[in-house]
PDB file of C-alpha atoms in Angstrom:
ATOM      1  CA  MET A   1    -140.546 -43.759 181.818  1.00 45.00           C
ATOM      2  CA  LYS A   2    -139.959 -41.794 178.631  1.00 48.00           C
ATOM      3  CA  MET A   3    -136.760 -39.775 178.462  1.00 54.00           C
ATOM      4  CA  PRO A   4    -138.428 -36.345 177.876  1.00 60.00           C
ATOM      5  CA  ILE A   5    -140.822 -36.851 180.800  1.00 62.00           C
ATOM      6  CA  PHE A   6    -137.996 -37.906 183.070  1.00 62.00           C
ATOM      7  CA  GLY A   7    -136.011 -34.858 181.958  1.00 71.00           C
ATOM      8  CA  ILE A   8    -138.889 -32.603 182.990  1.00 74.00           C
ATOM      9  CA  TYR A   9    -139.073 -34.247 186.401  1.00 70.00           C
ATOM     10  CA  ALA A  10    -135.320 -33.915 186.851  1.00 72.00           C
ATOM     11  CA  PHE A  11    -135.439 -30.231 185.898  1.00 71.00           C
ATOM     12  CA  LEU A  12    -138.313 -29.526 188.313  1.00 74.00           C
ATOM     13  CA  ALA A  13    -136.427 -31.311 191.093  1.00 75.00           C
ATOM     14  CA  ALA A  14    -133.361 -29.204 190.283  1.00 70.00           C
ATOM     15  CA  ILE A  15    -135.427 -26.007 190.500  1.00 71.00           C
ATOM     16  CA  VAL A  16    -136.711 -26.944 193.944  1.00 70.00           C
ATOM     17  CA  PHE A  17    -133.209 -27.923 195.012  1.00 70.00           C
ATOM     18  CA  ASN A  18    -131.689 -24.593 193.864  1.00 66.00           C
ATOM     19  CA  LEU A  19    -134.320 -22.179 195.152  1.00 66.00           C
ATOM     20  CA  LYS A  20    -132.320 -21.393 198.308  1.00 61.00           C
ATOM     21  CA  PHE A  21    -129.176 -20.626 196.335  1.00 54.00           C
ATOM     22  CA  PHE A  22    -130.490 -17.336 194.941  1.00 49.00           C
ATOM     23  CA  GLN A  23    -131.818 -14.350 196.844  1.00 50.00           C
ATOM     24  CA  GLY A  24    -134.973 -12.328 196.153  1.00 50.00           C
ATOM     25  CA  ASP A  25    -138.606 -13.249 195.618  1.00 61.00           C
ATOM     26  CA  LEU A  26    -139.662 -16.376 193.791  1.00 59.00           C
ATOM     27  CA  TRP A  27    -140.211 -14.729 190.398  1.00 63.00           C
ATOM     28  CA  ASN A  28    -136.843 -12.969 190.419  1.00 65.00           C
ATOM     29  CA  ARG A  29    -135.108 -16.220 191.176  1.00 64.00           C
ATOM     30  CA  LEU A  30    -136.975 -18.193 188.533  1.00 64.00           C
ATOM     31  CA  SER A  31    -136.332 -15.526 185.879  1.00 67.00           C
ATOM     32  CA  ASN A  32    -132.607 -15.326 186.653  1.00 70.00           C
ATOM     33  CA  VAL A  33    -130.554 -16.694 183.750  1.00 74.00           C
ATOM     34  CA  ASN A  34    -127.889 -18.040 186.084  1.00 74.00           C
ATOM     35  CA  PHE A  35    -130.570 -19.844 188.058  1.00 69.00           C
ATOM     36  CA  PHE A  36    -131.816 -21.475 184.849  1.00 73.00           C
ATOM     37  CA  LEU A  37    -128.308 -22.559 183.818  1.00 81.00           C
ATOM     38  CA  LEU A  38    -127.537 -23.944 187.263  1.00 76.00           C
ATOM     39  CA  SER A  39    -130.812 -25.854 187.267  1.00 77.00           C
ATOM     40  CA  CYS A  40    -129.902 -27.430 183.907  1.00 84.00           C
ATOM     41  CA  VAL A  41    -126.562 -28.582 185.316  1.00 84.00           C
ATOM     42  CA  VAL A  42    -128.159 -29.961 188.483  1.00 81.00           C
ATOM     43  CA  ALA A  43    -130.847 -31.697 186.413  1.00 82.00           C
ATOM     44  CA  GLY A  44    -128.090 -33.449 184.474  1.00 86.00           C
ATOM     45  CA  ILE A  45    -126.469 -34.513 187.736  1.00 87.00           C
ATOM     46  CA  PHE A  46    -129.795 -35.837 189.029  1.00 85.00           C
ATOM     47  CA  TRP A  47    -130.206 -37.720 185.754  1.00 84.00           C
ATOM     48  CA  GLY A  48    -126.896 -39.459 186.352  1.00 87.00           C
ATOM     49  CA  TYR A  49    -127.874 -40.317 189.916  1.00 87.00           C
ATOM     50  CA  ALA A  50    -131.203 -41.742 188.733  1.00 87.00           C
ATOM     51  CA  ALA A  51    -129.436 -43.865 186.111  1.00 84.00           C
ATOM     52  CA  TRP A  52    -127.107 -45.264 188.780  1.00 87.00           C
ATOM     53  CA  ILE A  53    -130.006 -46.077 191.133  1.00 87.00           C
ATOM     54  CA  ALA A  54    -131.997 -47.720 188.326  1.00 81.00           C
ATOM     55  CA  ARG A  55    -128.964 -49.794 187.356  1.00 78.00           C
ATOM     56  CA  GLN A  56    -128.587 -51.066 190.923  1.00 81.00           C
ATOM     57  CA  TYR A  57    -132.307 -51.768 191.100  1.00 75.00           C
ATOM     58  CA  TYR A  58    -132.247 -53.890 187.938  1.00 67.00           C
ATOM     59  CA  LYS A  59    -129.047 -55.620 189.013  1.00 67.00           C
ATOM     60  CA  MET A  60    -130.437 -56.684 192.382  1.00 68.00           C
ATOM     61  CA  ARG A  61    -133.902 -57.395 190.987  1.00 60.00           C
ATOM     62  CA  SER A  62    -132.404 -59.873 188.524  1.00 52.00           C
ATOM     63  CA  GLU A  63    -130.781 -61.716 191.439  1.00 55.00           C
ATOM     64  CA  TYR A  64    -133.411 -61.512 194.168  1.00 55.00           C
ATOM     65  CA  GLY A  65    -136.602 -60.878 192.230  1.00 48.00           C
ATOM     66  CA  GLU A  66    -139.108 -58.906 194.278  1.00 48.00           C
ATOM     67  CA  ARG A  67    -137.365 -59.845 197.538  1.00 53.00           C
ATOM     68  CA  LEU A  68    -134.871 -57.029 197.365  1.00 57.00           C
ATOM     69  CA  HIS A  69    -132.565 -56.853 200.350  1.00 62.00           C
ATOM     70  CA  LEU A  70    -131.877 -53.754 202.422  1.00 71.00           C
ATOM     71  CA  SER A  71    -128.452 -53.772 200.813  1.00 79.00           C
ATOM     72  CA  TYR A  72    -130.221 -52.373 197.734  1.00 80.00           C
ATOM     73  CA  PHE A  73    -130.338 -48.987 199.443  1.00 85.00           C
ATOM     74  CA  GLY A  74    -126.705 -49.332 200.432  1.00 85.00           C
ATOM     75  CA  TYR A  75    -125.564 -50.022 196.874  1.00 84.00           C
ATOM     76  CA  ALA A  76    -127.966 -47.570 195.229  1.00 88.00           C
ATOM     77  CA  VAL A  77    -128.059 -44.596 197.603  1.00 90.00           C
ATOM     78  CA  THR A  78    -124.808 -44.519 199.564  1.00 91.00           C
ATOM     79  CA  PRO A  79    -122.451 -44.063 196.562  1.00 92.00           C
ATOM     80  CA  VAL A  80    -124.622 -41.208 195.282  1.00 91.00           C
ATOM     81  CA  LEU A  81    -124.509 -39.359 198.588  1.00 91.00           C
ATOM     82  CA  LEU A  82    -120.777 -39.929 199.038  1.00 93.00           C
ATOM     83  CA  PHE A  83    -119.995 -38.774 195.512  1.00 92.00           C
ATOM     84  CA  HIS A  84    -122.181 -35.695 195.810  1.00 89.00           C
ATOM     85  CA  MET A  85    -120.808 -34.572 199.149  1.00 91.00           C
ATOM     86  CA  GLY A  86    -117.261 -35.301 197.989  1.00 91.00           C
ATOM     87  CA  ALA A  87    -117.805 -33.062 194.963  1.00 88.00           C
ATOM     88  CA  VAL A  88    -119.224 -30.304 197.172  1.00 87.00           C
ATOM     89  CA  TRP A  89    -116.231 -30.598 199.497  1.00 91.00           C
ATOM     90  CA  CYS A  90    -113.826 -30.253 196.573  1.00 91.00           C
ATOM     91  CA  LEU A  91    -115.602 -27.099 195.413  1.00 85.00           C
ATOM     92  CA  ALA A  92    -115.773 -25.680 198.933  1.00 86.00           C
ATOM     93  CA  SER A  93    -112.108 -26.413 199.618  1.00 89.00           C
ATOM     94  CA  VAL A  94    -110.999 -23.632 197.256  1.00 87.00           C
ATOM     95  CA  THR A  95    -112.630 -21.058 199.550  1.00 86.00           C
ATOM     96  CA  SER A  96    -111.428 -19.718 202.890  1.00 86.00           C
ATOM     97  CA  ASP A  97    -114.458 -21.033 204.796  1.00 87.00           C
ATOM     98  CA  THR A  98    -114.691 -24.662 203.735  1.00 87.00           C
ATOM     99  CA  VAL A  99    -116.120 -25.910 207.030  1.00 89.00           C
ATOM    100  CA  GLY A 100    -118.720 -23.155 207.166  1.00 89.00           C
ATOM    101  CA  ILE A 101    -119.885 -23.849 203.633  1.00 86.00           C
ATOM    102  CA  MET A 102    -120.149 -27.557 204.338  1.00 89.00           C
ATOM    103  CA  LYS A 103    -122.186 -26.930 207.480  1.00 89.00           C
ATOM    104  CA  ASP A 104    -124.555 -24.643 205.585  1.00 85.00           C
ATOM    105  CA  TYR A 105    -124.852 -27.190 202.768  1.00 83.00           C
ATOM    106  CA  MET A 106    -125.627 -29.991 205.199  1.00 87.00           C
ATOM    107  CA  THR A 107    -128.333 -27.850 206.773  1.00 85.00           C
ATOM    108  CA  ASP A 108    -129.914 -26.292 203.692  1.00 80.00           C
ATOM    109  CA  TYR A 109    -129.413 -28.796 200.866  1.00 81.00           C
ATOM    110  CA  PHE A 110    -128.494 -32.241 202.133  1.00 87.00           C
ATOM    111  CA  PRO A 111    -131.956 -33.043 203.555  1.00 86.00           C
ATOM    112  CA  THR A 112    -133.507 -32.261 200.155  1.00 84.00           C
ATOM    113  CA  LEU A 113    -130.895 -34.358 198.359  1.00 86.00           C
ATOM    114  CA  LEU A 114    -131.446 -37.241 200.783  1.00 89.00           C
ATOM    115  CA  PHE A 115    -135.197 -37.034 200.264  1.00 87.00           C
ATOM    116  CA  LEU A 116    -134.884 -37.063 196.469  1.00 87.00           C
ATOM    117  CA  VAL A 117    -132.383 -39.912 196.306  1.00 87.00           C
ATOM    118  CA  VAL A 118    -134.004 -42.187 198.889  1.00 89.00           C
ATOM    119  CA  GLY A 119    -137.445 -41.276 197.567  1.00 88.00           C
ATOM    120  CA  TYR A 120    -136.555 -42.309 194.000  1.00 87.00           C
ATOM    121  CA  ALA A 121    -134.917 -45.551 195.166  1.00 87.00           C
ATOM    122  CA  THR A 122    -138.035 -46.360 197.183  1.00 88.00           C
ATOM    123  CA  LEU A 123    -140.340 -45.436 194.297  1.00 84.00           C
ATOM    124  CA  LEU A 124    -138.758 -48.116 192.103  1.00 78.00           C
ATOM    125  CA  LEU A 125    -139.767 -50.783 194.606  1.00 76.00           C
ATOM    126  CA  PHE A 126    -143.424 -49.971 193.983  1.00 74.00           C
ATOM    127  CA  ARG A 127    -143.345 -48.504 190.468  1.00 71.00           C
ATOM    128  CA  PRO A 128    -140.459 -50.131 188.532  1.00 65.00           C
ATOM    129  CA  GLU A 129    -141.693 -48.544 185.298  1.00 62.00           C
ATOM    130  CA  TYR A 130    -140.228 -45.275 186.597  1.00 72.00           C
ATOM    131  CA  ALA A 131    -136.706 -46.721 186.358  1.00 70.00           C
ATOM    132  CA  LEU A 132    -134.700 -44.591 183.954  1.00 67.00           C
ATOM    133  CA  GLY A 133    -133.267 -47.592 182.111  1.00 51.00           C
ATOM    134  CA  SER A 134    -136.711 -48.923 181.221  1.00 44.00           C
ATOM    135  CA  SER A 135    -137.301 -45.962 178.919  1.00 38.00           C
ATOM    136  CA  LEU A 136    -134.802 -47.377 176.437  1.00 37.00           C
ATOM    137  CA  LEU A 137    -136.847 -50.448 175.759  1.00 35.00           C
ATOM    138  CA  LYS A 138    -140.217 -51.471 174.472  1.00 35.00           C
ATOM    139  CA  ILE A 139    -140.905 -54.537 176.587  1.00 34.00           C
ATOM    140  CA  GLY A 140    -143.883 -56.738 175.869  1.00 34.00           C
ATOM    141  CA  ASN A 141    -145.526 -58.953 173.306  1.00 33.00           C
ATOM    142  CA  THR A 142    -145.161 -56.558 170.395  1.00 33.00           C
ATOM    143  CA  ASP A 143    -143.221 -56.543 167.178  1.00 34.00           C
ATOM    144  CA  GLU A 144    -141.896 -53.012 167.647  1.00 34.00           C
ATOM    145  CA  ARG A 145    -138.269 -51.980 167.548  1.00 32.00           C
ATOM    146  CA  VAL A 146    -136.393 -50.556 170.497  1.00 34.00           C
ATOM    147  CA  LEU A 147    -137.321 -46.941 171.095  1.00 33.00           C
ATOM    148  CA  GLU A 148    -135.049 -44.000 171.784  1.00 35.00           C
ATOM    149  CA  ALA A 149    -131.897 -45.953 170.915  1.00 35.00           C
ATOM    150  CA  PRO A 150    -129.848 -45.942 167.718  1.00 38.00           C
ATOM    151  CA  VAL A 151    -130.243 -49.032 165.555  1.00 39.00           C
ATOM    152  CA  PRO A 152    -126.937 -50.105 163.985  1.00 42.00           C
ATOM    153  CA  VAL A 153    -127.062 -50.837 160.279  1.00 41.00           C
ATOM    154  CA  ASN A 154    -124.774 -53.846 160.517  1.00 54.00           C
ATOM    155  CA  LEU A 155    -123.503 -55.857 163.456  1.00 58.00           C
ATOM    156  CA  ASP A 156    -119.863 -56.865 163.668  1.00 62.00           C
ATOM    157  CA  ALA A 157    -119.159 -60.505 162.952  1.00 62.00           C
ATOM    158  CA  HIS A 158    -117.694 -60.880 166.443  1.00 67.00           C
ATOM    159  CA  ILE A 159    -118.947 -58.986 169.498  1.00 75.00           C
ATOM    160  CA  ASP A 160    -117.584 -59.402 173.012  1.00 78.00           C
ATOM    161  CA  LEU A 161    -119.808 -61.793 174.956  1.00 83.00           C
ATOM    162  CA  TYR A 162    -120.213 -59.389 177.847  1.00 80.00           C
ATOM    163  CA  SER A 163    -121.727 -56.674 175.642  1.00 82.00           C
ATOM    164  CA  LEU A 164    -123.457 -58.920 173.085  1.00 87.00           C
ATOM    165  CA  PHE A 165    -126.925 -58.733 174.637  1.00 90.00           C
ATOM    166  CA  SER A 166    -127.016 -54.943 174.531  1.00 86.00           C
ATOM    167  CA  TYR A 167    -126.074 -54.894 170.847  1.00 85.00           C
ATOM    168  CA  LEU A 168    -128.669 -57.504 169.921  1.00 89.00           C
ATOM    169  CA  LEU A 169    -131.399 -55.886 171.997  1.00 88.00           C
ATOM    170  CA  VAL A 170    -130.833 -52.513 170.395  1.00 84.00           C
ATOM    171  CA  SER A 171    -130.748 -54.114 166.948  1.00 85.00           C
ATOM    172  CA  GLY A 172    -133.774 -56.368 167.253  1.00 87.00           C
ATOM    173  CA  GLY A 173    -135.778 -55.301 170.275  1.00 88.00           C
ATOM    174  CA  MET A 174    -137.441 -57.329 172.975  1.00 88.00           C
ATOM    175  CA  GLY A 175    -139.890 -59.976 171.840  1.00 85.00           C
ATOM    176  CA  PRO A 176    -141.034 -62.585 171.598  1.00 92.00           C
ATOM    177  CA  LYS A 177    -141.312 -62.313 167.829  1.00 92.00           C
ATOM    178  CA  PHE A 178    -142.890 -64.925 165.584  1.00 91.00           C
ATOM    179  CA  SER A 179    -142.949 -65.731 161.905  1.00 89.00           C
ATOM    180  CA  GLY A 180    -145.911 -68.053 161.591  1.00 85.00           C
ATOM    181  CA  THR A 181    -145.211 -70.842 164.055  1.00 84.00           C
ATOM    182  CA  ALA A 182    -141.471 -70.104 164.154  1.00 92.00           C
ATOM    183  CA  ILE A 183    -139.926 -68.195 167.067  1.00 94.00           C
ATOM    184  CA  ARG A 184    -136.854 -65.984 166.954  1.00 95.00           C
ATOM    185  CA  PHE A 185    -133.877 -67.668 168.629  1.00 96.00           C
ATOM    186  CA  PHE A 186    -133.124 -64.530 170.663  1.00 95.00           C
ATOM    187  CA  ASP A 187    -136.497 -64.991 172.372  1.00 96.00           C
ATOM    188  CA  ILE A 188    -135.867 -68.555 173.567  1.00 97.00           C
ATOM    189  CA  VAL A 189    -134.674 -68.300 177.176  1.00 97.00           C
ATOM    190  CA  PHE A 190    -134.897 -71.939 178.275  1.00 97.00           C
ATOM    191  CA  ILE A 191    -135.401 -75.320 176.647  1.00 97.00           C
ATOM    192  CA  GLU A 192    -137.151 -77.910 178.781  1.00 95.00           C
ATOM    193  CA  SER A 193    -136.092 -81.330 177.541  1.00 93.00           C
ATOM    194  CA  TYR A 194    -137.419 -84.817 178.196  1.00 90.00           C
ATOM    195  CA  SER A 195    -136.766 -88.140 176.463  1.00 83.00           C
ATOM    196  CA  LYS A 196    -139.616 -87.824 173.961  1.00 80.00           C
ATOM    197  CA  GLU A 197    -140.504 -84.150 173.880  1.00 87.00           C
ATOM    198  CA  GLN A 198    -139.088 -80.671 174.328  1.00 91.00           C
ATOM    199  CA  TYR A 199    -140.591 -77.339 175.303  1.00 93.00           C
ATOM    200  CA  VAL A 200    -139.309 -73.787 174.918  1.00 95.00           C
ATOM    201  CA  ILE A 201    -139.791 -71.051 177.494  1.00 96.00           C
ATOM    202  CA  LEU A 202    -139.839 -67.660 175.843  1.00 95.00           C
ATOM    203  CA  SER A 203    -138.766 -64.181 176.908  1.00 95.00           C
ATOM    204  CA  ASP A 204    -142.296 -63.338 178.055  1.00 92.00           C
ATOM    205  CA  GLY A 205    -142.552 -66.544 180.111  1.00 92.00           C
ATOM    206  CA  GLU A 206    -144.729 -68.419 177.603  1.00 91.00           C
ATOM    207  CA  ARG A 207    -144.120 -72.199 177.490  1.00 91.00           C
ATOM    208  CA  MET A 208    -144.593 -73.837 174.098  1.00 91.00           C
ATOM    209  CA  PHE A 209    -144.052 -77.245 172.526  1.00 90.00           C
ATOM    210  CA  GLY A 210    -140.583 -77.255 171.008  1.00 91.00           C
ATOM    211  CA  GLY A 211    -140.795 -80.049 168.450  1.00 88.00           C
ATOM    212  CA  ASP A 212    -137.330 -80.952 167.128  1.00 92.00           C
ATOM    213  CA  ILE A 213    -135.805 -77.766 168.545  1.00 95.00           C
ATOM    214  CA  PHE A 214    -132.338 -79.218 169.058  1.00 95.00           C
ATOM    215  CA  ASP A 215    -132.106 -80.448 165.471  1.00 95.00           C
ATOM    216  CA  GLN A 216    -133.220 -77.043 164.237  1.00 95.00           C
ATOM    217  CA  LEU A 217    -130.577 -75.269 166.321  1.00 96.00           C
ATOM    218  CA  LYS A 218    -127.835 -77.673 165.278  1.00 95.00           C
ATOM    219  CA  GLN A 219    -128.599 -77.083 161.597  1.00 94.00           C
ATOM    220  CA  ARG A 220    -128.022 -73.359 162.160  1.00 94.00           C
ATOM    221  CA  GLY A 221    -124.963 -73.727 164.372  1.00 93.00           C
ATOM    222  CA  LEU A 222    -126.810 -72.201 167.331  1.00 94.00           C
ATOM    223  CA  ASP A 223    -126.769 -75.238 169.636  1.00 94.00           C
ATOM    224  CA  PRO A 224    -123.546 -74.183 171.472  1.00 93.00           C
ATOM    225  CA  TRP A 225    -125.438 -71.180 172.863  1.00 95.00           C
ATOM    226  CA  MET A 226    -127.791 -73.478 174.787  1.00 96.00           C
ATOM    227  CA  LEU A 227    -126.005 -74.513 177.981  1.00 95.00           C
ATOM    228  CA  LYS A 228    -127.330 -77.500 179.906  1.00 95.00           C
ATOM    229  CA  ILE A 229    -127.609 -76.434 183.545  1.00 95.00           C
ATOM    230  CA  SER A 230    -129.745 -79.219 185.004  1.00 94.00           C
ATOM    231  CA  LYS A 231    -131.241 -82.607 184.156  1.00 92.00           C
ATOM    232  CA  ASN A 232    -134.044 -81.144 182.053  1.00 94.00           C
ATOM    233  CA  TYR A 233    -133.155 -77.515 181.367  1.00 96.00           C
ATOM    234  CA  TYR A 234    -130.924 -75.603 178.982  1.00 97.00           C
ATOM    235  CA  ILE A 235    -130.399 -71.827 179.139  1.00 97.00           C
ATOM    236  CA  ASN A 236    -129.701 -69.453 176.255  1.00 97.00           C
ATOM    237  CA  THR A 237    -126.331 -67.955 177.154  1.00 95.00           C
ATOM    238  CA  MET A 238    -127.011 -64.924 174.940  1.00 94.00           C
ATOM    239  CA  LEU A 239    -129.466 -63.834 177.616  1.00 95.00           C
ATOM    240  CA  ILE A 240    -127.272 -64.341 180.695  1.00 93.00           C
ATOM    241  CA  PHE A 241    -126.069 -61.391 182.740  1.00 91.00           C
ATOM    242  CA  TYR A 242    -122.268 -61.174 182.670  1.00 86.00           C
ATOM    243  CA  PRO A 243    -119.800 -61.390 184.336  1.00 83.00           C
ATOM    244  CA  ILE A 244    -120.580 -64.640 186.123  1.00 84.00           C
ATOM    245  CA  LYS A 245    -119.133 -65.431 189.518  1.00 78.00           C
ATOM    246  CA  PRO A 246    -116.829 -68.482 189.465  1.00 72.00           C
ATOM    247  CA  ARG A 247    -118.524 -71.695 190.596  1.00 76.00           C
ATOM    248  CA  SER A 248    -121.869 -69.900 190.733  1.00 80.00           C
ATOM    249  CA  ARG A 249    -124.851 -72.235 191.185  1.00 85.00           C
ATOM    250  CA  LYS A 250    -127.428 -69.735 189.982  1.00 88.00           C
ATOM    251  CA  LEU A 251    -127.132 -67.794 186.720  1.00 93.00           C
ATOM    252  CA  LYS A 252    -128.545 -64.308 186.364  1.00 92.00           C
ATOM    253  CA  LEU A 253    -130.699 -63.313 183.438  1.00 94.00           C
ATOM    254  CA  GLN A 254    -130.377 -59.938 181.798  1.00 93.00           C
ATOM    255  CA  PRO A 255    -132.654 -57.545 183.767  1.00 91.00           C
ATOM    256  CA  GLU A 256    -134.802 -56.783 180.714  1.00 91.00           C
ATOM    257  CA  VAL A 257    -135.424 -60.487 180.114  1.00 94.00           C
ATOM    258  CA  TYR A 258    -136.147 -61.130 183.778  1.00 92.00           C
ATOM    259  CA  GLU A 259    -138.645 -58.257 183.928  1.00 91.00           C
ATOM    260  CA  ASN A 260    -140.359 -59.437 180.757  1.00 92.00           C
ATOM    261  CA  MET A 261    -140.718 -63.001 182.002  1.00 93.00           C
ATOM    262  CA  LEU A 262    -142.401 -61.784 185.183  1.00 91.00           C
ATOM    263  CA  THR A 263    -145.487 -60.930 183.122  1.00 86.00           C
ATOM    264  CA  LYS A 264    -146.394 -64.633 182.941  1.00 88.00           C
ATOM    265  CA  VAL A 265    -144.074 -66.500 185.327  1.00 89.00           C
ATOM    266  CA  SER A 266    -143.577 -66.041 189.058  1.00 89.00           C
ATOM    267  CA  GLN A 267    -140.182 -64.933 190.274  1.00 87.00           C
ATOM    268  CA  ASP A 268    -139.870 -68.166 192.307  1.00 88.00           C
ATOM    269  CA  LYS A 269    -140.298 -70.202 189.131  1.00 91.00           C
ATOM    270  CA  ILE A 270    -137.717 -68.111 187.254  1.00 92.00           C
ATOM    271  CA  ASP A 271    -135.266 -68.454 190.117  1.00 90.00           C
ATOM    272  CA  LYS A 272    -135.623 -72.247 190.027  1.00 92.00           C
ATOM    273  CA  LEU A 273    -135.171 -72.346 186.252  1.00 94.00           C
ATOM    274  CA  ARG A 274    -131.843 -70.506 186.378  1.00 93.00           C
ATOM    275  CA  GLU A 275    -130.316 -72.728 189.072  1.00 93.00           C
ATOM    276  CA  ILE A 276    -127.545 -75.126 188.134  1.00 93.00           C
ATOM    277  CA  GLY A 277    -128.960 -78.471 189.166  1.00 91.00           C
ATOM    278  CA  PRO A 278    -127.409 -81.235 191.263  1.00 90.00           C
ATOM    279  CA  GLY A 279    -125.090 -83.546 189.418  1.00 87.00           C
ATOM    280  CA  MET A 280    -123.830 -80.835 187.078  1.00 90.00           C
ATOM    281  CA  LYS A 281    -120.095 -80.094 187.108  1.00 87.00           C
ATOM    282  CA  ASN A 282    -118.881 -77.234 189.285  1.00 82.00           C
ATOM    283  CA  THR A 283    -116.930 -75.961 186.296  1.00 85.00           C
ATOM    284  CA  ILE A 284    -119.866 -75.849 183.888  1.00 88.00           C
ATOM    285  CA  VAL A 285    -119.699 -72.072 183.641  1.00 84.00           C
ATOM    286  CA  GLU A 286    -115.907 -71.957 183.360  1.00 85.00           C
ATOM    287  CA  ASP A 287    -115.997 -74.570 180.605  1.00 87.00           C
ATOM    288  CA  PHE A 288    -118.453 -72.471 178.617  1.00 87.00           C
ATOM    289  CA  LEU A 289    -116.513 -69.246 179.109  1.00 86.00           C
ATOM    290  CA  ALA A 290    -113.301 -70.963 178.003  1.00 86.00           C
ATOM    291  CA  ASN A 291    -114.789 -71.124 174.499  1.00 84.00           C
ATOM    292  CA  LYS A 292    -116.440 -67.696 174.488  1.00 81.00           C
ATOM    293  CA  ASN A 293    -114.094 -66.304 171.839  1.00 79.00           C
ATOM    294  CA  ARG A 294    -115.192 -69.042 169.457  1.00 81.00           C
ATOM    295  CA  MET A 295    -118.884 -68.259 169.820  1.00 84.00           C
ATOM    296  CA  VAL A 296    -120.513 -66.677 166.775  1.00 84.00           C
ATOM    297  CA  HIS A 297    -123.801 -64.852 167.135  1.00 88.00           C
ATOM    298  CA  LYS A 298    -124.775 -65.263 163.479  1.00 88.00           C
ATOM    299  CA  GLY A 299    -128.301 -66.633 163.399  1.00 90.00           C
ATOM    300  CA  TRP A 300    -129.397 -64.924 166.615  1.00 92.00           C
ATOM    301  CA  ASP A 301    -132.436 -63.511 164.789  1.00 92.00           C
ATOM    302  CA  ASP A 302    -133.267 -66.667 162.831  1.00 94.00           C
ATOM    303  CA  PHE A 303    -136.806 -67.924 163.242  1.00 95.00           C
ATOM    304  CA  ILE A 304    -136.798 -71.475 164.578  1.00 95.00           C
ATOM    305  CA  PRO A 305    -139.740 -73.685 163.525  1.00 92.00           C
ATOM    306  CA  LEU A 306    -141.610 -75.248 166.424  1.00 86.00           C
ATOM    307  CA  ARG A 307    -143.074 -78.426 164.973  1.00 71.00           C
TER     308      ARG A 307
END
């Protein structure tokens, strides 16, 4: 959802939420300057709540795919309600009738708040495009830059691994992007390798013949980014969701990559691809992270020939 449209929705929700706070007929309340200012503040608060819920949605979606657990509502909704009511309690505690104010708030406002919060969390299960975070990105098979986000002129030579993906996504956008028959390295999620041939699986789920992909990556110094996680599969560690749990047997992809791949690949297939296969060391992740400070992202936007 686009930011301006979401802002309008948030403001309308704030108006409905605040109508009981002011006395008089509907027009007098809507034309009250204080009512307008309060609605702007509440809209900003709702915006923050929506961002939190969307973040939890993407986080759990990247792990469970479409089989989101009931714990999604616990992680997404419960903190919002606790924070909101805690803030109201703090404000009410400076008055002489704290308990009375809280009772009135629970009766007049809490049901509306509960409806809005649970309703938005539920909406994302059926219409994920309404997630606030998705408005920052242009996801799909286009060559467009990221929208509504500042594009840095130059990237630092060294960026912390945990925040690297965000920097690169903002700088280059979601692909896949081609130059002739060459594919941008940032768009290669997996390499499927056999004794005589290799394939690449791209950020939109497309599977293509990889040619001498490993030689091409080694020439550019990009081969350390491809971590072997099973007998036949390597994963691009630029696209992993960090932090990683110690001894984890299933790596998470960045939510934006996961969502993009779902356009052509089933979530069951993606989940199998990101599993660390039998026979691989239990410390495979720890061994990679031990060298994270030596990793250089230069070449992340190089176009790799597939021949």
